């Protein structure tokens, strides 16, 4: 008899009628099928499919009267969800939901596998595995011992709750047993959130001593969870926490810690950071952020954060195409040595509104804006009272601003683009506890007018490279004068390509640039077919007067690049290559082409290598509270040395003082079943509240239990 090629038989007549009434029909495919006295024998490349479940074997004997399948292997059974059973032989019922298989291996989600002498399947829900070993490590055919495994007398897998229950579990690394658990429950690989322990961290600090962090994750429902992490060492008793909750309209996230340590004996130290985002009616969005610490050194001592000023705020905002509304309350707290939060403008309130209107009668665009701002110092000292101190005053400021600006653009002969702008701003500023150094209140109107001309020139070469050169010039005038009002908001001014054509470059509306000015520059953009793209911008500003305070002092700081009648020359550029290299640089050049500010950033990432470098140079500037030169390098990078090993490093160096600020090294070993990370870092900074410290962390995580390993590049290969 010629062998049948994949004979297909629908078992409508073979399966019991009751089973067919409740479940879909089965499909059988085999090389040869024989029917004898109500018994079906399928031989050769047998495959049976029913309700998504799929069985493959070399031979199946189906007893219609008993409703059972006797199967000769090798057997492959896929349950229709995420579990596959490989076995030598077995006996199952007709719908493949119940039965026994011997010499079996259960594979879950291609992540976790259990090997056992016998596997029992019950109710289509439970797998019971006897004398089993479970691991997520790749087990090769040569029978080698996996890197880690858990041996158990019995393992029950509940497909509904997606949990593994182990009796008499023994954890082994290689052949060496390390721990024994009479009862153990673990999530299977498909679970993303399950109550239980997370990977522990061995922590050693020169300040806090050697200790262990063991996070415990508590699933409090589908939408919230809590993680508690005790941290015990010879010098500290700490409890870290993280709470998350999702709502229908938003989410919240809080984290923090409480400590009792030998650094500040008898004191409870701690911090809390929190944030939240919620959608409100009419497209409004509510955001809040909370940052608080019990003492100035806690965050750095425990390596939680390098922040030296904490910011807490709540904001309600709505952004539309032609309208912006925002209301915000902000509170700042300083952790810096020598700063007293009571004398800083720590409490700030803001109301902002902007709208664009396109009037058909006059054309163009009408921009309307309104702003209300106030900041408060908790100190009650007056700036010129008997207790006057430059760093200890109680000056408070409230400000209201409204403005209306009209803009319209035209394309003139030859492609010249012209934009006309005119408008007026009305400001009212009131100062409390300002003494005689500042007027108590000021109200003034500031008119403005400007014309901007651009002449874009584009060219594409035969090779496909596009060049775009755009010279630009803006002639502007801003009326009014600078009143004798304390400068609280515009103490730091940045000059870059983003505000070259602005009418005012101050950070806030308590200061405005006055008089006539001309801003001019040119930009060049090049885009090549291979992915290389570069931009280059040069610009400068010329005015009819220097910007001065009412007292005669120059308003802009020496390092701002905006002092004098003519500003420094702005130079900025960026290069992106097709092989992952990006270079960005920006600088200000003075009259003698001496740099007054400079910064540069380079990054390169390709295949297994990534590196980033940053350099910043700032001159000494007392007006910006910078008594010395800032010259600093920051380097960080990572390199995947081999399939499983990845190294990383970071370095921060103060070139002005010729000393390292921070340095760190780390190495990670990753394969399909384990993730081991070792890192060491050193903080060299010191102050009256901070000491240099060294931190060493070792983290070991088992992959496969509620931790997916989608990146298959880390999977070990078996020897052929």
Short mmCIF file of N, CA and C in Angstrom, two decimals, residues 13-14 33-41 62 64:
data_model
loop_
_atom_site.label_atom_id
_atom_site.label_comp_id
_atom_site.label_asym_id
_atom_site.label_seq_id
_atom_site.Cartn_x
_atom_site.Cartn_y
_atom_site.Cartn_z
N UNK A 13 -17.24 11.32 13.79
CA UNK A 13 -17.88 10.06 14.12
C UNK A 13 -17.13 9.32 15.22
N UNK A 14 -15.96 9.81 15.59
CA UNK A 14 -15.14 9.09 16.53
C UNK A 14 -15.25 9.62 17.95
N UNK A 33 -3.73 5.83 8.86
CA UNK A 33 -4.81 5.70 9.83
C UNK A 33 -5.51 4.37 9.59
N UNK A 34 -5.69 3.59 10.67
CA UNK A 34 -6.35 2.29 10.61
C UNK A 34 -7.47 2.27 11.63
N UNK A 35 -8.64 1.71 11.23
CA UNK A 35 -9.80 1.60 12.11
C UNK A 35 -10.08 0.13 12.38
N UNK A 36 -10.05 -0.29 13.68
CA UNK A 36 -10.29 -1.68 14.05
C UNK A 36 -11.21 -1.75 15.26
N UNK A 37 -12.43 -2.28 15.08
CA UNK A 37 -13.37 -2.51 16.19
C UNK A 37 -13.54 -1.29 17.08
N UNK A 38 -13.80 -0.14 16.49
CA UNK A 38 -14.03 1.08 17.27
C UNK A 38 -12.77 1.72 17.80
N UNK A 39 -11.63 1.21 17.42
CA UNK A 39 -10.34 1.77 17.86
C UNK A 39 -9.62 2.33 16.65
N UNK A 40 -9.21 3.56 16.75
CA UNK A 40 -8.49 4.23 15.66
C UNK A 40 -7.01 4.24 16.00
N UNK A 41 -6.22 3.83 15.04
CA UNK A 41 -4.77 3.82 15.22
C UNK A 41 -4.17 4.72 14.14
N UNK A 62 -6.71 5.60 19.63
CA UNK A 62 -7.90 6.22 20.19
C UNK A 62 -8.97 5.16 20.43
N UNK A 64 -12.60 4.71 21.27
CA UNK A 64 -13.82 5.52 21.26
C UNK A 64 -14.70 5.22 22.47
#
